[in-house]
Amino acid sequence: MARNARPPARWNRAEQALWHAYRRGSALDLAASDHRQIRAGTIVQLLSETSPIEPGRAPKLSLSGARISGFLDLSAAHVQAPLRFHRCHFEERLVLDSARFAYLSLGGCQLPEISGLSVQVDQWLGLPDSHVAGEVQLFNARIGGTAEFDGTTIDGALTLGRVVVEGSLHLRRRCEINGKLRLKGARIGGALLAHGLAVHGVINAIGAHVEDGLSLIDVTLDHPGDWGLILTEAQTPKAVLRLNRSSAGAVSLRDAHVGRWDTNIRGWPEACPVDLTGFTYDRLSEQTGGDARPTVEERLAWIQSYGVLDGYPRPTQSPSFTPRPYEQLARALRADGHEQEARRALRSKERLRHRAMGPLGSIWGVIQDVTVGFGYRPGHALAWLAAVLTAATVYFDQVGPLPRTTPSAGPTWDPFLYTLDILIPLLSLGHDTAWNPSGWAKAGTVLLMVTGWVLVTTVIAGVGRALKRQ
């Protein structure tokens, strides 16, 4: 820099110290100083100056422990120097609208409000351990690296709608938002990590895309009687959703798609029903929180207890049965190599579907379930047919031979062939018409005929269902 370059004489002692530190690229800590006040206009002027900088030094604004008075308006600014405010107190709101920064950190600061509409930060944006008394609006922002809100407390809403974060988004270390968290249409190139996050409004992440996975662990929702977490149409290759047991608020996974799905179904909060309408996932995580893999019965119980919902914006329990969550679970289990569990999931679906059809549907469902397991246990039908055929053959061997239908010659009495002819519909060996049962034998014949129709019809339905699956 020019040797006679000096800060403006009207600047106070703290501001002059900042002027020198900025040009040297060094940090300035005013926490222990009696002179801590820096006017917002001074910072604006400092960042806009074009006077020469000391040779070999890169400018940097690194300020700690200052009280920044006035309205700090950096809208439309283009600042190449890194900006770092640490444990600073801002008396008025910070405006970053349409500005571009290389690096911006506001760690441990006190701010009334932040507006950063369409702001762009090339490397890193963070408010770790800061407290914002109002809202933080970063709508339509673009962050070239990581965006960090670890340990941040925001008394209003945090708006990250349509934000583009090329790195990861961090909301960890008991980050607390006392208003809404808006992530609608967000695009995150890295991961979204929210560990220990508490939100006292709705988390709206409709249409969000997270390239490296969504991890919501020990997240507390506090929006009872309404939506607490909306992931409608969200997409990510992996989603870990483990809510805090004290959470309250419905969760919408409507039309979302996840590559691998992991949730704490054993510890799911009772006040968080789930909308599973159109929710798809390719695989299931083998372990949840280090525990043994949940059984298919536990997964089915979770679906029946917390899904399916309908009605927006206020969720209400759907009165009708919806098969898709069970079919989706079966597909994921099959993709993970758990074929038997997938079949149990589909059998559970059929049981519930038949119960929803009324008394006759329930009865028919029980018959199909016991005999062939709705087509998912075809071997049972053969066992039933063999058992009925054996029992009926023994019975007719004891009560036979039956009277002939006509005195003319006919087939020789054979209890096995007679039973087989009666039991199998559309099979005609000539024995069913050759003999004329009466009394208990007639009752046994009618019962055998009905049993045959039920078993064969059930087998045909099961085979058709199996062919449809293939």
PDB file of C-alpha atoms in Angstrom, residues 182-370:
ATOM      1  CA  ARG A 182     -38.461 -23.707   4.691  1.00  0.00           C
ATOM      2  CA  LEU A 183     -36.512 -25.965   2.335  1.00  0.00           C
ATOM      3  CA  LYS A 184     -39.045 -26.098  -0.485  1.00  0.00           C
ATOM      4  CA  GLY A 185     -37.341 -26.779  -3.800  1.00  0.00           C
ATOM      5  CA  ALA A 186     -33.855 -26.856  -2.231  1.00  0.00           C
ATOM      6  CA  ARG A 187     -31.020 -28.473  -4.193  1.00  0.00           C
ATOM      7  CA  ILE A 188     -28.193 -29.845  -2.046  1.00  0.00           C
ATOM      8  CA  GLY A 189     -25.193 -31.346  -3.780  1.00  0.00           C
ATOM      9  CA  GLY A 190     -23.828 -32.945  -0.618  1.00  0.00           C
ATOM     10  CA  ALA A 191     -25.718 -34.259   2.407  1.00  0.00           C
ATOM     11  CA  LEU A 192     -28.374 -32.687   4.588  1.00  0.00           C
ATOM     12  CA  LEU A 193     -27.360 -33.419   8.173  1.00  0.00           C
ATOM     13  CA  ALA A 194     -29.804 -32.458  10.894  1.00  0.00           C
ATOM     14  CA  HIS A 195     -28.710 -34.089  14.154  1.00  0.00           C
ATOM     15  CA  GLY A 196     -30.354 -32.806  17.322  1.00  0.00           C
ATOM     16  CA  LEU A 197     -32.379 -30.218  15.419  1.00  0.00           C
ATOM     17  CA  ALA A 198     -35.522 -28.848  17.113  1.00  0.00           C
ATOM     18  CA  VAL A 199     -38.141 -27.033  15.028  1.00  0.00           C
ATOM     19  CA  HIS A 200     -41.199 -25.454  16.621  1.00  0.00           C
ATOM     20  CA  GLY A 201     -43.035 -25.075  13.328  1.00  0.00           C
ATOM     21  CA  VAL A 202     -43.321 -27.061  10.129  1.00  0.00           C
ATOM     22  CA  ILE A 203     -40.288 -28.278   8.163  1.00  0.00           C
ATOM     23  CA  ASN A 204     -41.355 -27.732   4.570  1.00  0.00           C
ATOM     24  CA  ALA A 205     -39.032 -29.591   2.196  1.00  0.00           C
ATOM     25  CA  ILE A 206     -41.444 -30.134  -0.691  1.00  0.00           C
ATOM     26  CA  GLY A 207     -39.554 -31.109  -3.831  1.00  0.00           C
ATOM     27  CA  ALA A 208     -36.128 -30.971  -2.169  1.00  0.00           C
ATOM     28  CA  HIS A 209     -33.273 -32.881  -3.869  1.00  0.00           C
ATOM     29  CA  VAL A 210     -30.374 -34.084  -1.723  1.00  0.00           C
ATOM     30  CA  GLU A 211     -27.611 -35.734  -3.734  1.00  0.00           C
ATOM     31  CA  ASP A 212     -25.624 -37.466  -0.957  1.00  0.00           C
ATOM     32  CA  GLY A 213     -28.350 -38.431   1.484  1.00  0.00           C
ATOM     33  CA  LEU A 214     -30.737 -37.003   4.063  1.00  0.00           C
ATOM     34  CA  SER A 215     -29.961 -37.654   7.728  1.00  0.00           C
ATOM     35  CA  LEU A 216     -32.492 -36.497  10.336  1.00  0.00           C
ATOM     36  CA  ILE A 217     -31.365 -38.003  13.629  1.00  0.00           C
ATOM     37  CA  ASP A 218     -32.842 -37.077  17.028  1.00  0.00           C
ATOM     38  CA  VAL A 219     -34.888 -34.371  15.324  1.00  0.00           C
ATOM     39  CA  THR A 220     -37.696 -32.911  17.437  1.00  0.00           C
ATOM     40  CA  LEU A 221     -40.877 -31.789  15.717  1.00  0.00           C
ATOM     41  CA  ASP A 222     -43.181 -29.499  17.674  1.00  0.00           C
ATOM     42  CA  HIS A 223     -46.275 -28.862  15.573  1.00  0.00           C
ATOM     43  CA  PRO A 224     -49.041 -31.011  17.107  1.00  0.00           C
ATOM     44  CA  GLY A 225     -52.277 -31.426  15.181  1.00  0.00           C
ATOM     45  CA  ASP A 226     -50.723 -30.339  11.898  1.00  0.00           C
ATOM     46  CA  TRP A 227     -47.873 -31.194   9.570  1.00  0.00           C
ATOM     47  CA  GLY A 228     -44.506 -31.269  11.295  1.00  0.00           C
ATOM     48  CA  LEU A 229     -42.333 -32.527   8.422  1.00  0.00           C
ATOM     49  CA  ILE A 230     -43.255 -32.350   4.739  1.00  0.00           C
ATOM     50  CA  LEU A 231     -40.982 -34.296   2.399  1.00  0.00           C
ATOM     51  CA  THR A 232     -43.525 -34.469  -0.420  1.00  0.00           C
ATOM     52  CA  GLU A 233     -41.848 -35.233  -3.766  1.00  0.00           C
ATOM     53  CA  ALA A 234     -38.402 -35.089  -2.161  1.00  0.00           C
ATOM     54  CA  GLN A 235     -35.634 -37.222  -3.694  1.00  0.00           C
ATOM     55  CA  THR A 236     -32.434 -38.591  -2.188  1.00  0.00           C
ATOM     56  CA  PRO A 237     -30.335 -41.767  -2.540  1.00  0.00           C
ATOM     57  CA  LYS A 238     -30.551 -42.446   1.207  1.00  0.00           C
ATOM     58  CA  ALA A 239     -32.782 -41.139   3.957  1.00  0.00           C
ATOM     59  CA  VAL A 240     -32.288 -41.691   7.677  1.00  0.00           C
ATOM     60  CA  LEU A 241     -35.319 -40.462   9.611  1.00  0.00           C
ATOM     61  CA  ARG A 242     -35.146 -41.068  13.349  1.00  0.00           C
ATOM     62  CA  LEU A 243     -37.326 -38.618  15.204  1.00  0.00           C
ATOM     63  CA  ASN A 244     -37.091 -37.827  18.893  1.00  0.00           C
ATOM     64  CA  ARG A 245     -39.745 -39.704  20.905  1.00  0.00           C
ATOM     65  CA  SER A 246     -41.198 -36.399  22.160  1.00  0.00           C
ATOM     66  CA  SER A 247     -41.961 -35.187  18.623  1.00  0.00           C
ATOM     67  CA  ALA A 248     -45.479 -34.133  17.651  1.00  0.00           C
ATOM     68  CA  GLY A 249     -46.664 -33.418  14.118  1.00  0.00           C
ATOM     69  CA  ALA A 250     -47.579 -35.437  11.046  1.00  0.00           C
ATOM     70  CA  VAL A 251     -44.940 -36.486   8.523  1.00  0.00           C
ATOM     71  CA  SER A 252     -45.669 -36.388   4.790  1.00  0.00           C
ATOM     72  CA  LEU A 253     -43.688 -38.706   2.530  1.00  0.00           C
ATOM     73  CA  ARG A 254     -46.230 -38.391  -0.269  1.00  0.00           C
ATOM     74  CA  ASP A 255     -44.677 -39.133  -3.683  1.00  0.00           C
ATOM     75  CA  ALA A 256     -41.147 -38.945  -2.265  1.00  0.00           C
ATOM     76  CA  HIS A 257     -38.481 -41.341  -3.544  1.00  0.00           C
ATOM     77  CA  VAL A 258     -35.559 -42.721  -1.536  1.00  0.00           C
ATOM     78  CA  GLY A 259     -32.871 -45.142  -2.644  1.00  0.00           C
ATOM     79  CA  ARG A 260     -32.264 -46.668   0.798  1.00  0.00           C
ATOM     80  CA  TRP A 261     -34.729 -46.080   3.636  1.00  0.00           C
ATOM     81  CA  ASP A 262     -33.832 -46.144   7.351  1.00  0.00           C
ATOM     82  CA  THR A 263     -36.179 -45.141  10.154  1.00  0.00           C
ATOM     83  CA  ASN A 264     -36.619 -45.904  13.856  1.00  0.00           C
ATOM     84  CA  ILE A 265     -39.855 -47.847  13.650  1.00  0.00           C
ATOM     85  CA  ARG A 266     -39.336 -49.284  17.148  1.00  0.00           C
ATOM     86  CA  GLY A 267     -39.091 -45.839  18.713  1.00  0.00           C
ATOM     87  CA  TRP A 268     -41.366 -43.874  16.422  1.00  0.00           C
ATOM     88  CA  PRO A 269     -43.176 -41.053  18.295  1.00  0.00           C
ATOM     89  CA  GLU A 270     -46.860 -41.744  18.817  1.00  0.00           C
ATOM     90  CA  ALA A 271     -47.880 -38.187  17.887  1.00  0.00           C
ATOM     91  CA  CYS A 272     -46.325 -38.411  14.395  1.00  0.00           C
ATOM     92  CA  PRO A 273     -48.641 -40.146  11.918  1.00  0.00           C
ATOM     93  CA  VAL A 274     -47.208 -40.633   8.427  1.00  0.00           C
ATOM     94  CA  ASP A 275     -48.615 -40.052   4.946  1.00  0.00           C
ATOM     95  CA  LEU A 276     -47.153 -42.879   2.843  1.00  0.00           C
ATOM     96  CA  THR A 277     -49.220 -42.187  -0.267  1.00  0.00           C
ATOM     97  CA  GLY A 278     -47.022 -42.740  -3.303  1.00  0.00           C
ATOM     98  CA  PHE A 279     -43.867 -43.060  -1.185  1.00  0.00           C
ATOM     99  CA  THR A 280     -41.295 -45.317  -2.889  1.00  0.00           C
ATOM    100  CA  TYR A 281     -37.920 -46.675  -1.844  1.00  0.00           C
ATOM    101  CA  ASP A 282     -35.593 -49.208  -3.409  1.00  0.00           C
ATOM    102  CA  ARG A 283     -33.946 -50.833  -0.398  1.00  0.00           C
ATOM    103  CA  LEU A 284     -34.229 -51.020   3.378  1.00  0.00           C
ATOM    104  CA  SER A 285     -31.344 -50.386   5.722  1.00  0.00           C
ATOM    105  CA  GLU A 286     -30.184 -53.622   7.331  1.00  0.00           C
ATOM    106  CA  GLN A 287     -29.756 -51.990  10.738  1.00  0.00           C
ATOM    107  CA  THR A 288     -31.407 -49.080  12.489  1.00  0.00           C
ATOM    108  CA  GLY A 289     -29.357 -47.200  15.049  1.00  0.00           C
ATOM    109  CA  GLY A 290     -27.105 -50.189  15.719  1.00  0.00           C
ATOM    110  CA  ASP A 291     -30.016 -52.440  16.723  1.00  0.00           C
ATOM    111  CA  ALA A 292     -30.902 -55.709  15.056  1.00  0.00           C
ATOM    112  CA  ARG A 293     -32.760 -55.418  11.780  1.00  0.00           C
ATOM    113  CA  PRO A 294     -36.504 -54.889  12.343  1.00  0.00           C
ATOM    114  CA  THR A 295     -38.649 -57.895  11.522  1.00  0.00           C
ATOM    115  CA  VAL A 296     -41.242 -57.758   8.789  1.00  0.00           C
ATOM    116  CA  GLU A 297     -43.930 -57.987  11.470  1.00  0.00           C
ATOM    117  CA  GLU A 298     -42.562 -54.838  13.114  1.00  0.00           C
ATOM    118  CA  ARG A 299     -42.509 -53.036   9.785  1.00  0.00           C
ATOM    119  CA  LEU A 300     -46.084 -54.102   9.052  1.00  0.00           C
ATOM    120  CA  ALA A 301     -47.226 -52.973  12.495  1.00  0.00           C
ATOM    121  CA  TRP A 302     -45.581 -49.582  11.875  1.00  0.00           C
ATOM    122  CA  ILE A 303     -47.459 -49.137   8.593  1.00  0.00           C
ATOM    123  CA  GLN A 304     -50.758 -50.138  10.177  1.00  0.00           C
ATOM    124  CA  SER A 305     -50.243 -47.899  13.208  1.00  0.00           C
ATOM    125  CA  TYR A 306     -48.999 -44.695  11.573  1.00  0.00           C
ATOM    126  CA  GLY A 307     -50.057 -44.707   7.887  1.00  0.00           C
ATOM    127  CA  VAL A 308     -51.884 -44.109   5.609  1.00  0.00           C
ATOM    128  CA  LEU A 309     -53.055 -40.507   5.826  1.00  0.00           C
ATOM    129  CA  ASP A 310     -55.144 -38.341   3.606  1.00  0.00           C
ATOM    130  CA  GLY A 311     -56.305 -34.761   3.756  1.00  0.00           C
ATOM    131  CA  TYR A 312     -54.194 -31.610   3.522  1.00  0.00           C
ATOM    132  CA  PRO A 313     -53.207 -29.437   5.282  1.00  0.00           C
ATOM    133  CA  ARG A 314     -54.568 -31.237   8.343  1.00  0.00           C
ATOM    134  CA  PRO A 315     -53.984 -35.005   8.362  1.00  0.00           C
ATOM    135  CA  THR A 316     -56.853 -37.368   9.051  1.00  0.00           C
ATOM    136  CA  GLN A 317     -56.817 -41.137   9.198  1.00  0.00           C
ATOM    137  CA  SER A 318     -57.830 -42.586   5.869  1.00  0.00           C
ATOM    138  CA  PRO A 319     -61.011 -44.719   6.151  1.00  0.00           C
ATOM    139  CA  SER A 320     -60.122 -46.954   3.194  1.00  0.00           C
ATOM    140  CA  PHE A 321     -57.495 -49.637   2.795  1.00  0.00           C
ATOM    141  CA  THR A 322     -54.540 -48.753   0.563  1.00  0.00           C
ATOM    142  CA  PRO A 323     -52.343 -51.627  -0.668  1.00  0.00           C
ATOM    143  CA  ARG A 324     -49.357 -49.646  -2.013  1.00  0.00           C
ATOM    144  CA  PRO A 325     -47.355 -49.336   1.251  1.00  0.00           C
ATOM    145  CA  TYR A 326     -47.436 -53.125   1.650  1.00  0.00           C
ATOM    146  CA  GLU A 327     -46.495 -53.736  -1.984  1.00  0.00           C
ATOM    147  CA  GLN A 328     -43.657 -51.230  -1.667  1.00  0.00           C
ATOM    148  CA  LEU A 329     -42.374 -52.936   1.472  1.00  0.00           C
ATOM    149  CA  ALA A 330     -42.461 -56.311  -0.299  1.00  0.00           C
ATOM    150  CA  ARG A 331     -40.490 -54.955  -3.258  1.00  0.00           C
ATOM    151  CA  ALA A 332     -37.805 -53.538  -0.988  1.00  0.00           C
ATOM    152  CA  LEU A 333     -37.576 -56.758   1.039  1.00  0.00           C
ATOM    153  CA  ARG A 334     -37.256 -58.761  -2.144  1.00  0.00           C
ATOM    154  CA  ALA A 335     -34.521 -56.408  -3.400  1.00  0.00           C
ATOM    155  CA  ASP A 336     -32.659 -57.042  -0.133  1.00  0.00           C
ATOM    156  CA  GLY A 337     -32.941 -60.796  -0.675  1.00  0.00           C
ATOM    157  CA  HIS A 338     -35.669 -61.469   1.927  1.00  0.00           C
ATOM    158  CA  GLU A 339     -38.159 -63.342  -0.248  1.00  0.00           C
ATOM    159  CA  GLN A 340     -40.043 -65.043   2.601  1.00  0.00           C
ATOM    160  CA  GLU A 341     -40.513 -61.737   4.424  1.00  0.00           C
ATOM    161  CA  ALA A 342     -41.739 -60.156   1.198  1.00  0.00           C
ATOM    162  CA  ARG A 343     -44.390 -62.865   0.896  1.00  0.00           C
ATOM    163  CA  ARG A 344     -45.486 -62.305   4.493  1.00  0.00           C
ATOM    164  CA  ALA A 345     -45.884 -58.616   3.736  1.00  0.00           C
ATOM    165  CA  LEU A 346     -48.086 -59.384   0.741  1.00  0.00           C
ATOM    166  CA  ARG A 347     -50.165 -61.867   2.734  1.00  0.00           C
ATOM    167  CA  SER A 348     -50.754 -59.176   5.329  1.00  0.00           C
ATOM    168  CA  LYS A 349     -51.881 -56.852   2.558  1.00  0.00           C
ATOM    169  CA  GLU A 350     -54.392 -59.440   1.323  1.00  0.00           C
ATOM    170  CA  ARG A 351     -55.762 -60.032   4.824  1.00  0.00           C
ATOM    171  CA  LEU A 352     -56.426 -56.334   5.305  1.00  0.00           C
ATOM    172  CA  ARG A 353     -57.860 -55.981   1.821  1.00  0.00           C
ATOM    173  CA  HIS A 354     -60.371 -58.763   2.394  1.00  0.00           C
ATOM    174  CA  ARG A 355     -61.341 -57.401   5.795  1.00  0.00           C
ATOM    175  CA  ALA A 356     -62.144 -54.105   4.126  1.00  0.00           C
ATOM    176  CA  MET A 357     -64.561 -55.956   1.796  1.00  0.00           C
ATOM    177  CA  GLY A 358     -67.012 -56.768   4.579  1.00  0.00           C
ATOM    178  CA  PRO A 359     -68.092 -60.044   6.241  1.00  0.00           C
ATOM    179  CA  LEU A 360     -68.196 -62.167   3.068  1.00  0.00           C
ATOM    180  CA  GLY A 361     -64.865 -60.810   1.927  1.00  0.00           C
ATOM    181  CA  SER A 362     -63.394 -61.561   5.343  1.00  0.00           C
ATOM    182  CA  ILE A 363     -64.620 -65.161   5.244  1.00  0.00           C
ATOM    183  CA  TRP A 364     -63.291 -65.692   1.743  1.00  0.00           C
ATOM    184  CA  GLY A 365     -60.022 -64.124   2.804  1.00  0.00           C
ATOM    185  CA  VAL A 366     -59.677 -66.490   5.762  1.00  0.00           C
ATOM    186  CA  ILE A 367     -60.256 -69.471   3.478  1.00  0.00           C
ATOM    187  CA  GLN A 368     -57.620 -68.305   1.002  1.00  0.00           C
ATOM    188  CA  ASP A 369     -55.191 -67.484   3.779  1.00  0.00           C
ATOM    189  CA  VAL A 370     -55.513 -70.841   5.523  1.00  0.00           C
TER     190      VAL A 370
END
